[in-house]
């Protein structure tokens, strides 16, 4: 194989993102990555790193997200919680079941409409959430440093993107 036909290496392969860039894009052989591809890849890598950190406390990312959503002490209707977290209702019910089995959340029926169920963070859940948040914050700080995202303006751009 001629050197011009060889697979690109190093920077040109997009090692940091796993997406072909550089020399391939310049020759027209492959288009540059779409933003959605980069975001999806970043999401997978960030989530797997966070999952590993939370696993130290025997917790999943989705369980942690539910606990965080309940942290204000107000409780959330199950349907509202599913919509907010973008988790299907059936999956959320299983997550809340698991969290309730551990004593970290509890459910409460609405006094006027018994079909309306809200989830609430227990005292034990609040203690657990503090430990989980500390792990997540350490992971977040490491990611921000590694990704050069310490600038608050960059964080705002990511928040806007997440809100689309």
Short mmCIF file of N, CA and C in Angstrom, two decimals:
data_model
loop_
_atom_site.label_atom_id
_atom_site.label_comp_id
_atom_site.label_asym_id
_atom_site.label_seq_id
_atom_site.Cartn_x
_atom_site.Cartn_y
_atom_site.Cartn_z
N UNK A 1 0.85 -1.17 0.00
CA UNK A 1 0.00 0.00 0.00
C UNK A 1 0.89 1.22 0.00
N UNK A 2 0.63 2.16 -0.86
CA UNK A 2 1.41 3.40 -0.93
C UNK A 2 1.14 4.23 0.30
N UNK A 3 2.11 5.06 0.66
CA UNK A 3 1.95 5.84 1.89
C UNK A 3 0.76 6.77 1.81
N UNK A 4 0.40 7.26 0.63
CA UNK A 4 -0.76 8.15 0.54
C UNK A 4 -2.06 7.37 0.70
N UNK A 5 -2.02 6.02 0.52
CA UNK A 5 -3.22 5.20 0.69
C UNK A 5 -3.32 4.65 2.11
N UNK A 6 -2.28 4.79 2.89
CA UNK A 6 -2.27 4.22 4.23
C UNK A 6 -3.29 4.92 5.10
N UNK A 7 -3.79 4.18 6.08
CA UNK A 7 -4.75 4.77 7.02
C UNK A 7 -4.05 5.85 7.79
N UNK A 8 -4.69 6.99 8.00
CA UNK A 8 -4.07 8.08 8.75
C UNK A 8 -3.83 7.64 10.19
N UNK A 9 -2.84 8.23 10.79
CA UNK A 9 -2.53 7.91 12.18
C UNK A 9 -2.50 9.17 13.00
N UNK A 10 -2.37 8.99 14.30
CA UNK A 10 -2.22 10.13 15.22
C UNK A 10 -3.37 11.09 15.16
N UNK A 11 -3.02 12.38 15.05
CA UNK A 11 -4.02 13.44 15.06
C UNK A 11 -5.03 13.28 13.94
N UNK A 12 -4.58 12.87 12.78
CA UNK A 12 -5.46 12.79 11.61
C UNK A 12 -6.56 11.77 11.78
N UNK A 13 -6.40 10.80 12.67
CA UNK A 13 -7.45 9.79 12.86
C UNK A 13 -8.51 10.27 13.82
N UNK A 14 -8.29 11.40 14.42
CA UNK A 14 -9.26 11.89 15.41
C UNK A 14 -9.26 11.01 16.65
N UNK A 15 -8.06 10.60 17.09
CA UNK A 15 -7.98 9.70 18.23
C UNK A 15 -8.76 10.21 19.43
N UNK A 16 -8.78 11.50 19.63
CA UNK A 16 -9.48 12.05 20.79
C UNK A 16 -10.97 11.83 20.69
N UNK A 17 -11.51 11.77 19.47
CA UNK A 17 -12.95 11.59 19.32
C UNK A 17 -13.33 10.27 18.70
N UNK A 18 -12.38 9.56 18.12
CA UNK A 18 -12.70 8.30 17.47
C UNK A 18 -13.37 8.51 16.12
N UNK A 19 -13.38 9.72 15.61
CA UNK A 19 -14.04 10.05 14.35
C UNK A 19 -12.98 10.47 13.35
N UNK A 20 -13.10 9.99 12.11
CA UNK A 20 -12.11 10.33 11.08
C UNK A 20 -12.16 11.82 10.79
N UNK A 21 -10.99 12.46 10.80
CA UNK A 21 -10.88 13.89 10.50
C UNK A 21 -9.59 14.13 9.75
N UNK A 22 -9.12 15.34 9.77
CA UNK A 22 -7.80 15.67 9.25
C UNK A 22 -7.63 15.37 7.78
N UNK A 23 -6.69 14.48 7.48
CA UNK A 23 -6.32 14.17 6.09
C UNK A 23 -7.51 13.62 5.30
N UNK A 24 -8.35 12.82 5.94
CA UNK A 24 -9.49 12.28 5.21
C UNK A 24 -10.44 13.39 4.76
N UNK A 25 -10.68 14.34 5.65
CA UNK A 25 -11.58 15.43 5.30
C UNK A 25 -10.98 16.27 4.18
N UNK A 26 -9.68 16.49 4.25
CA UNK A 26 -9.01 17.32 3.26
C UNK A 26 -9.09 16.70 1.86
N UNK A 27 -9.08 15.38 1.76
CA UNK A 27 -9.13 14.72 0.46
C UNK A 27 -10.56 14.48 0.00
N UNK A 28 -11.53 14.76 0.85
CA UNK A 28 -12.91 14.54 0.49
C UNK A 28 -13.34 13.08 0.65
N UNK A 29 -12.48 12.24 1.19
CA UNK A 29 -12.80 10.82 1.35
C UNK A 29 -13.88 10.59 2.39
N UNK A 30 -13.94 11.41 3.40
CA UNK A 30 -14.95 11.26 4.43
C UNK A 30 -15.32 12.65 4.94
N UNK A 31 -16.60 12.87 5.18
CA UNK A 31 -17.00 14.18 5.71
C UNK A 31 -16.57 14.33 7.16
N UNK A 32 -16.48 15.55 7.60
CA UNK A 32 -16.16 15.80 9.00
C UNK A 32 -17.32 15.33 9.87
N UNK A 33 -17.06 15.12 11.12
CA UNK A 33 -18.12 14.64 12.01
C UNK A 33 -19.20 15.69 12.20
N UNK A 34 -20.42 15.24 12.28
CA UNK A 34 -21.54 16.12 12.60
C UNK A 34 -21.54 16.39 14.10
N UNK A 35 -22.07 17.52 14.48
CA UNK A 35 -22.14 17.87 15.90
C UNK A 35 -22.85 16.78 16.68
N UNK A 36 -23.93 16.25 16.12
CA UNK A 36 -24.68 15.22 16.83
C UNK A 36 -23.82 13.98 17.09
N UNK A 37 -22.92 13.66 16.16
CA UNK A 37 -22.01 12.53 16.36
C UNK A 37 -21.05 12.81 17.51
N UNK A 38 -20.49 14.01 17.51
CA UNK A 38 -19.55 14.38 18.55
C UNK A 38 -20.21 14.41 19.92
N UNK A 39 -21.42 14.94 19.98
CA UNK A 39 -22.14 15.01 21.25
C UNK A 39 -22.49 13.60 21.73
N UNK A 40 -22.93 12.74 20.81
CA UNK A 40 -23.28 11.36 21.19
C UNK A 40 -22.05 10.63 21.72
N UNK A 41 -20.94 10.80 21.06
CA UNK A 41 -19.70 10.15 21.51
C UNK A 41 -19.27 10.71 22.87
N UNK A 42 -19.32 12.03 23.01
CA UNK A 42 -18.96 12.65 24.29
C UNK A 42 -19.89 12.15 25.39
N UNK A 43 -21.17 12.06 25.10
CA UNK A 43 -22.14 11.56 26.09
C UNK A 43 -21.78 10.15 26.55
N UNK A 44 -21.47 9.29 25.60
CA UNK A 44 -21.14 7.90 25.96
C UNK A 44 -19.89 7.84 26.82
N UNK A 45 -18.89 8.60 26.46
CA UNK A 45 -17.65 8.57 27.24
C UNK A 45 -17.84 9.19 28.62
N UNK A 46 -18.53 10.31 28.68
CA UNK A 46 -18.76 10.96 29.97
C UNK A 46 -19.62 10.09 30.87
N UNK A 47 -20.66 9.50 30.28
CA UNK A 47 -21.56 8.65 31.07
C UNK A 47 -20.85 7.41 31.59
N UNK A 48 -20.00 6.82 30.77
CA UNK A 48 -19.30 5.61 31.24
C UNK A 48 -18.31 5.97 32.36
N UNK A 49 -17.68 7.13 32.27
CA UNK A 49 -16.79 7.56 33.35
C UNK A 49 -17.56 7.84 34.63
N UNK A 50 -18.69 8.51 34.50
CA UNK A 50 -19.53 8.78 35.67
C UNK A 50 -20.07 7.49 36.24
N UNK A 51 -20.49 6.56 35.37
CA UNK A 51 -21.02 5.27 35.84
C UNK A 51 -19.97 4.53 36.66
N UNK A 52 -18.73 4.58 36.21
CA UNK A 52 -17.66 3.92 36.96
C UNK A 52 -17.47 4.57 38.33
N UNK A 53 -17.53 5.89 38.38
CA UNK A 53 -17.38 6.59 39.66
C UNK A 53 -18.54 6.26 40.61
N UNK A 54 -19.76 6.27 40.09
CA UNK A 54 -20.93 5.99 40.93
C UNK A 54 -21.01 4.53 41.35
N UNK A 55 -20.44 3.64 40.54
CA UNK A 55 -20.45 2.21 40.87
C UNK A 55 -19.71 1.94 42.17
N UNK A 56 -18.78 2.84 42.53
CA UNK A 56 -18.07 2.70 43.81
C UNK A 56 -19.06 2.71 44.97
N UNK A 57 -20.19 3.37 44.77
CA UNK A 57 -21.23 3.45 45.79
C UNK A 57 -22.45 2.59 45.42
N UNK A 58 -22.25 1.66 44.49
CA UNK A 58 -23.31 0.75 44.06
C UNK A 58 -24.55 1.51 43.59
N UNK A 59 -24.32 2.46 42.70
CA UNK A 59 -25.39 3.29 42.17
C UNK A 59 -25.21 3.45 40.66
N UNK A 60 -26.33 3.52 39.93
CA UNK A 60 -26.26 3.77 38.49
C UNK A 60 -26.44 5.26 38.23
N UNK A 61 -26.12 5.67 37.00
CA UNK A 61 -26.29 7.07 36.63
C UNK A 61 -27.76 7.45 36.71
N UNK A 62 -28.65 6.62 36.21
CA UNK A 62 -30.08 6.96 36.26
C UNK A 62 -30.61 7.03 37.69
N UNK A 63 -30.15 6.15 38.57
CA UNK A 63 -30.56 6.24 39.97
C UNK A 63 -30.10 7.55 40.58
N UNK A 64 -28.88 7.94 40.29
CA UNK A 64 -28.35 9.20 40.79
C UNK A 64 -29.16 10.38 40.25
N UNK A 65 -29.51 10.33 38.97
CA UNK A 65 -30.31 11.41 38.37
C UNK A 65 -31.67 11.54 39.04
N UNK A 66 -32.29 10.41 39.38
CA UNK A 66 -33.58 10.46 40.09
C UNK A 66 -33.39 11.10 41.46
N UNK A 67 -32.38 10.67 42.19
CA UNK A 67 -32.13 11.25 43.51
C UNK A 67 -31.91 12.76 43.41
N UNK A 68 -31.13 13.19 42.42
CA UNK A 68 -30.88 14.62 42.23
C UNK A 68 -32.16 15.39 41.90
N UNK A 69 -33.01 14.78 41.11
CA UNK A 69 -34.26 15.45 40.73
C UNK A 69 -35.18 15.63 41.93
N UNK A 70 -34.99 14.81 42.95
CA UNK A 70 -35.83 14.89 44.15
C UNK A 70 -35.17 15.67 45.29
N UNK A 71 -33.99 16.21 45.04
CA UNK A 71 -33.18 16.81 46.10
C UNK A 71 -33.79 18.06 46.72
N UNK A 72 -34.70 18.74 46.03
CA UNK A 72 -35.25 19.97 46.58
C UNK A 72 -36.27 19.73 47.69
N UNK A 73 -36.62 18.46 47.94
CA UNK A 73 -37.53 18.13 49.03
C UNK A 73 -39.00 18.31 48.70
N UNK A 74 -39.31 18.76 47.50
CA UNK A 74 -40.70 19.00 47.11
C UNK A 74 -41.42 17.74 46.66
N UNK A 75 -40.68 16.72 46.25
CA UNK A 75 -41.31 15.53 45.67
C UNK A 75 -41.72 15.83 44.24
N UNK A 76 -41.86 14.81 43.45
CA UNK A 76 -42.25 14.95 42.04
C UNK A 76 -43.25 13.88 41.68
N UNK A 77 -44.26 14.28 40.92
CA UNK A 77 -45.18 13.28 40.38
C UNK A 77 -44.40 12.38 39.44
N UNK A 78 -44.73 11.11 39.42
CA UNK A 78 -43.98 10.15 38.62
C UNK A 78 -43.96 10.53 37.15
N UNK A 79 -45.07 10.95 36.60
CA UNK A 79 -45.12 11.34 35.19
C UNK A 79 -44.24 12.55 34.91
N UNK A 80 -44.29 13.52 35.80
CA UNK A 80 -43.45 14.72 35.67
C UNK A 80 -41.97 14.36 35.75
N UNK A 81 -41.64 13.47 36.66
CA UNK A 81 -40.25 13.03 36.84
C UNK A 81 -39.76 12.31 35.59
N UNK A 82 -40.58 11.45 35.03
CA UNK A 82 -40.21 10.72 33.80
C UNK A 82 -39.96 11.70 32.67
N UNK A 83 -40.82 12.68 32.56
CA UNK A 83 -40.69 13.68 31.48
C UNK A 83 -39.45 14.55 31.68
N UNK A 84 -39.21 14.97 32.89
CA UNK A 84 -38.05 15.81 33.20
C UNK A 84 -36.74 15.08 32.92
N UNK A 85 -36.67 13.81 33.30
CA UNK A 85 -35.43 13.05 33.17
C UNK A 85 -35.31 12.33 31.83
N UNK A 86 -36.35 12.44 31.00
CA UNK A 86 -36.38 11.76 29.70
C UNK A 86 -36.17 10.25 29.86
N UNK A 87 -36.89 9.69 30.83
CA UNK A 87 -36.86 8.26 31.11
C UNK A 87 -38.28 7.74 30.91
N UNK A 88 -38.46 6.67 30.15
CA UNK A 88 -39.81 6.12 29.99
C UNK A 88 -40.44 5.80 31.34
N UNK A 89 -41.75 6.00 31.43
CA UNK A 89 -42.48 5.82 32.69
C UNK A 89 -42.22 4.44 33.32
N UNK A 90 -42.26 3.39 32.52
CA UNK A 90 -42.04 2.04 33.07
C UNK A 90 -40.64 1.90 33.63
N UNK A 91 -39.65 2.44 32.95
CA UNK A 91 -38.27 2.38 33.43
C UNK A 91 -38.11 3.18 34.72
N UNK A 92 -38.76 4.34 34.76
CA UNK A 92 -38.69 5.17 35.97
C UNK A 92 -39.32 4.43 37.15
N UNK A 93 -40.44 3.78 36.90
CA UNK A 93 -41.09 3.03 37.99
C UNK A 93 -40.15 1.97 38.55
N UNK A 94 -39.43 1.26 37.68
CA UNK A 94 -38.46 0.26 38.15
C UNK A 94 -37.33 0.92 38.95
N UNK A 95 -36.85 2.07 38.45
CA UNK A 95 -35.79 2.78 39.16
C UNK A 95 -36.26 3.21 40.55
N UNK A 96 -37.45 3.77 40.62
CA UNK A 96 -37.97 4.22 41.91
C UNK A 96 -38.21 3.03 42.83
N UNK A 97 -38.65 1.89 42.27
CA UNK A 97 -38.80 0.66 43.07
C UNK A 97 -37.46 0.29 43.71
N UNK A 98 -36.39 0.30 42.90
CA UNK A 98 -35.06 -0.05 43.41
C UNK A 98 -34.62 0.92 44.50
N UNK A 99 -34.83 2.20 44.25
CA UNK A 99 -34.43 3.21 45.23
C UNK A 99 -35.25 3.10 46.52
N UNK A 100 -36.53 2.79 46.37
CA UNK A 100 -37.40 2.61 47.55
C UNK A 100 -36.98 1.36 48.33
N UNK A 101 -36.59 0.30 47.63
CA UNK A 101 -36.14 -0.92 48.30
C UNK A 101 -34.92 -0.64 49.18
N UNK A 102 -34.08 0.30 48.78
CA UNK A 102 -32.91 0.67 49.56
C UNK A 102 -33.23 1.71 50.65
N UNK A 103 -34.44 2.26 50.60
CA UNK A 103 -34.83 3.26 51.59
C UNK A 103 -34.40 4.67 51.24
N UNK A 104 -34.01 4.91 49.98
CA UNK A 104 -33.51 6.22 49.58
C UNK A 104 -34.62 7.14 49.09
N UNK A 105 -35.72 6.58 48.65
CA UNK A 105 -36.89 7.37 48.25
C UNK A 105 -38.13 6.68 48.80
N UNK A 106 -39.21 7.43 48.81
CA UNK A 106 -40.51 6.84 49.16
C UNK A 106 -41.56 7.46 48.26
N UNK A 107 -42.67 6.75 48.14
CA UNK A 107 -43.79 7.23 47.31
C UNK A 107 -44.90 7.71 48.23
N UNK A 108 -45.69 8.65 47.67
CA UNK A 108 -46.84 9.15 48.41
C UNK A 108 -48.00 9.33 47.43
N UNK A 109 -49.17 8.83 47.83
CA UNK A 109 -50.36 9.04 47.01
C UNK A 109 -50.95 10.41 47.29
N UNK A 110 -51.49 11.04 46.25
CA UNK A 110 -52.15 12.33 46.38
C UNK A 110 -53.45 12.13 47.17
N UNK A 111 -53.76 13.04 48.07
CA UNK A 111 -54.97 12.91 48.90
C UNK A 111 -56.24 13.04 48.07
N UNK A 112 -56.25 13.89 47.05
CA UNK A 112 -57.44 14.10 46.23
C UNK A 112 -57.57 13.08 45.10
N UNK A 113 -56.48 12.69 44.52
CA UNK A 113 -56.50 11.76 43.38
C UNK A 113 -55.51 10.64 43.66
N UNK A 114 -56.01 9.51 44.12
CA UNK A 114 -55.16 8.40 44.53
C UNK A 114 -54.33 7.82 43.39
N UNK A 115 -54.68 8.17 42.14
CA UNK A 115 -53.90 7.69 40.99
C UNK A 115 -52.60 8.47 40.84
N UNK A 116 -52.54 9.64 41.42
CA UNK A 116 -51.34 10.48 41.32
C UNK A 116 -50.37 10.10 42.43
N UNK A 117 -49.20 9.64 42.02
CA UNK A 117 -48.17 9.19 42.96
C UNK A 117 -46.96 10.11 42.81
N UNK A 118 -46.46 10.56 43.94
CA UNK A 118 -45.24 11.36 43.90
C UNK A 118 -44.10 10.60 44.58
N UNK A 119 -42.90 10.88 44.12
CA UNK A 119 -41.70 10.29 44.71
C UNK A 119 -41.00 11.38 45.52
N UNK A 120 -40.43 10.98 46.64
CA UNK A 120 -39.76 11.91 47.56
C UNK A 120 -38.44 11.31 48.02
N UNK A 121 -37.48 12.16 48.26
CA UNK A 121 -36.18 11.74 48.76
C UNK A 121 -36.28 11.55 50.28
N UNK A 122 -35.83 10.42 50.76
CA UNK A 122 -35.83 10.16 52.21
C UNK A 122 -34.59 10.80 52.85
N UNK A 123 -34.56 10.82 54.18
CA UNK A 123 -33.38 11.32 54.88
C UNK A 123 -32.15 10.50 54.52
N UNK A 124 -32.32 9.19 54.48
CA UNK A 124 -31.22 8.30 54.10
C UNK A 124 -30.79 8.56 52.66
N UNK A 125 -31.76 8.84 51.79
CA UNK A 125 -31.45 9.17 50.40
C UNK A 125 -30.67 10.47 50.28
N UNK A 126 -31.00 11.43 51.12
CA UNK A 126 -30.30 12.72 51.10
C UNK A 126 -28.83 12.53 51.50
N UNK A 127 -28.59 11.70 52.51
CA UNK A 127 -27.22 11.39 52.93
C UNK A 127 -26.48 10.69 51.80
N UNK A 128 -27.13 9.74 51.19
CA UNK A 128 -26.53 9.00 50.07
C UNK A 128 -26.23 9.93 48.91
N UNK A 129 -27.15 10.83 48.61
CA UNK A 129 -26.98 11.76 47.50
C UNK A 129 -25.76 12.66 47.73
N UNK A 130 -25.51 13.07 48.95
CA UNK A 130 -24.32 13.89 49.22
C UNK A 130 -23.04 13.15 48.83
N UNK A 131 -22.95 11.87 49.17
CA UNK A 131 -21.77 11.07 48.80
C UNK A 131 -21.69 10.92 47.28
N UNK A 132 -22.81 10.63 46.63
CA UNK A 132 -22.83 10.45 45.18
C UNK A 132 -22.48 11.75 44.47
N UNK A 133 -23.01 12.85 44.95
CA UNK A 133 -22.71 14.16 44.35
C UNK A 133 -21.23 14.50 44.47
N UNK A 134 -20.61 14.11 45.55
CA UNK A 134 -19.17 14.36 45.71
C UNK A 134 -18.38 13.58 44.66
N UNK A 135 -18.76 12.33 44.42
CA UNK A 135 -18.10 11.54 43.38
C UNK A 135 -18.34 12.16 42.01
N UNK A 136 -19.58 12.55 41.74
CA UNK A 136 -19.92 13.14 40.45
C UNK A 136 -19.20 14.47 40.25
N UNK A 137 -19.09 15.28 41.31
CA UNK A 137 -18.40 16.57 41.21
C UNK A 137 -16.91 16.37 40.91
N UNK A 138 -16.30 15.37 41.52
CA UNK A 138 -14.89 15.09 41.24
C UNK A 138 -14.72 14.65 39.78
N UNK A 139 -15.63 13.81 39.31
CA UNK A 139 -15.59 13.38 37.91
C UNK A 139 -15.78 14.58 36.99
N UNK A 140 -16.75 15.42 37.30
CA UNK A 140 -17.04 16.60 36.50
C UNK A 140 -15.83 17.52 36.41
N UNK A 141 -15.19 17.77 37.55
CA UNK A 141 -14.02 18.66 37.57
C UNK A 141 -12.89 18.09 36.71
N UNK A 142 -12.69 16.79 36.78
CA UNK A 142 -11.63 16.16 35.98
C UNK A 142 -11.95 16.27 34.49
N UNK A 143 -13.21 16.08 34.14
CA UNK A 143 -13.62 16.18 32.73
C UNK A 143 -13.46 17.60 32.23
N UNK A 144 -13.87 18.56 33.03
CA UNK A 144 -13.73 19.97 32.63
C UNK A 144 -12.27 20.35 32.41
N UNK A 145 -11.40 19.89 33.32
CA UNK A 145 -9.96 20.17 33.16
C UNK A 145 -9.44 19.50 31.89
N UNK A 146 -9.75 18.24 31.70
CA UNK A 146 -9.24 17.49 30.55
C UNK A 146 -9.78 18.05 29.24
N UNK A 147 -11.01 18.53 29.27
CA UNK A 147 -11.63 19.05 28.05
C UNK A 147 -11.44 20.54 27.85
N UNK A 148 -10.73 21.20 28.75
CA UNK A 148 -10.53 22.64 28.63
C UNK A 148 -11.83 23.41 28.76
N UNK A 149 -12.71 22.94 29.64
CA UNK A 149 -14.04 23.54 29.78
C UNK A 149 -14.20 24.31 31.09
N UNK A 150 -13.12 24.85 31.59
CA UNK A 150 -13.18 25.58 32.85
C UNK A 150 -13.85 26.94 32.70
N UNK A 151 -13.88 27.48 31.49
CA UNK A 151 -14.48 28.79 31.22
C UNK A 151 -16.00 28.72 31.39
N UNK A 152 -16.59 29.57 32.24
CA UNK A 152 -18.04 29.56 32.44
C UNK A 152 -18.84 29.78 31.15
N UNK A 153 -18.28 30.53 30.19
CA UNK A 153 -18.99 30.75 28.92
C UNK A 153 -19.15 29.44 28.17
N UNK A 154 -18.16 28.58 28.24
CA UNK A 154 -18.25 27.28 27.57
C UNK A 154 -19.32 26.42 28.24
N UNK A 155 -19.39 26.50 29.55
CA UNK A 155 -20.41 25.74 30.27
C UNK A 155 -21.80 26.22 29.88
N UNK A 156 -21.96 27.53 29.72
CA UNK A 156 -23.26 28.07 29.28
C UNK A 156 -23.62 27.58 27.89
N UNK A 157 -22.64 27.49 27.01
CA UNK A 157 -22.90 26.98 25.66
C UNK A 157 -23.37 25.53 25.73
N UNK A 158 -22.77 24.74 26.60
CA UNK A 158 -23.21 23.35 26.75
C UNK A 158 -24.61 23.27 27.33
N UNK A 159 -24.92 24.14 28.28
CA UNK A 159 -26.27 24.17 28.86
C UNK A 159 -27.30 24.53 27.80
N UNK A 160 -26.97 25.49 26.94
CA UNK A 160 -27.89 25.86 25.84
C UNK A 160 -28.09 24.67 24.92
N UNK A 161 -27.03 23.98 24.60
CA UNK A 161 -27.11 22.80 23.73
C UNK A 161 -27.98 21.73 24.38
N UNK A 162 -27.82 21.51 25.66
CA UNK A 162 -28.63 20.51 26.38
C UNK A 162 -30.10 20.89 26.39
N UNK A 163 -30.40 22.16 26.30
CA UNK A 163 -31.79 22.63 26.33
C UNK A 163 -32.50 22.58 25.00
N UNK A 164 -31.80 22.21 23.92
CA UNK A 164 -32.44 22.18 22.59
C UNK A 164 -33.52 21.13 22.51
#
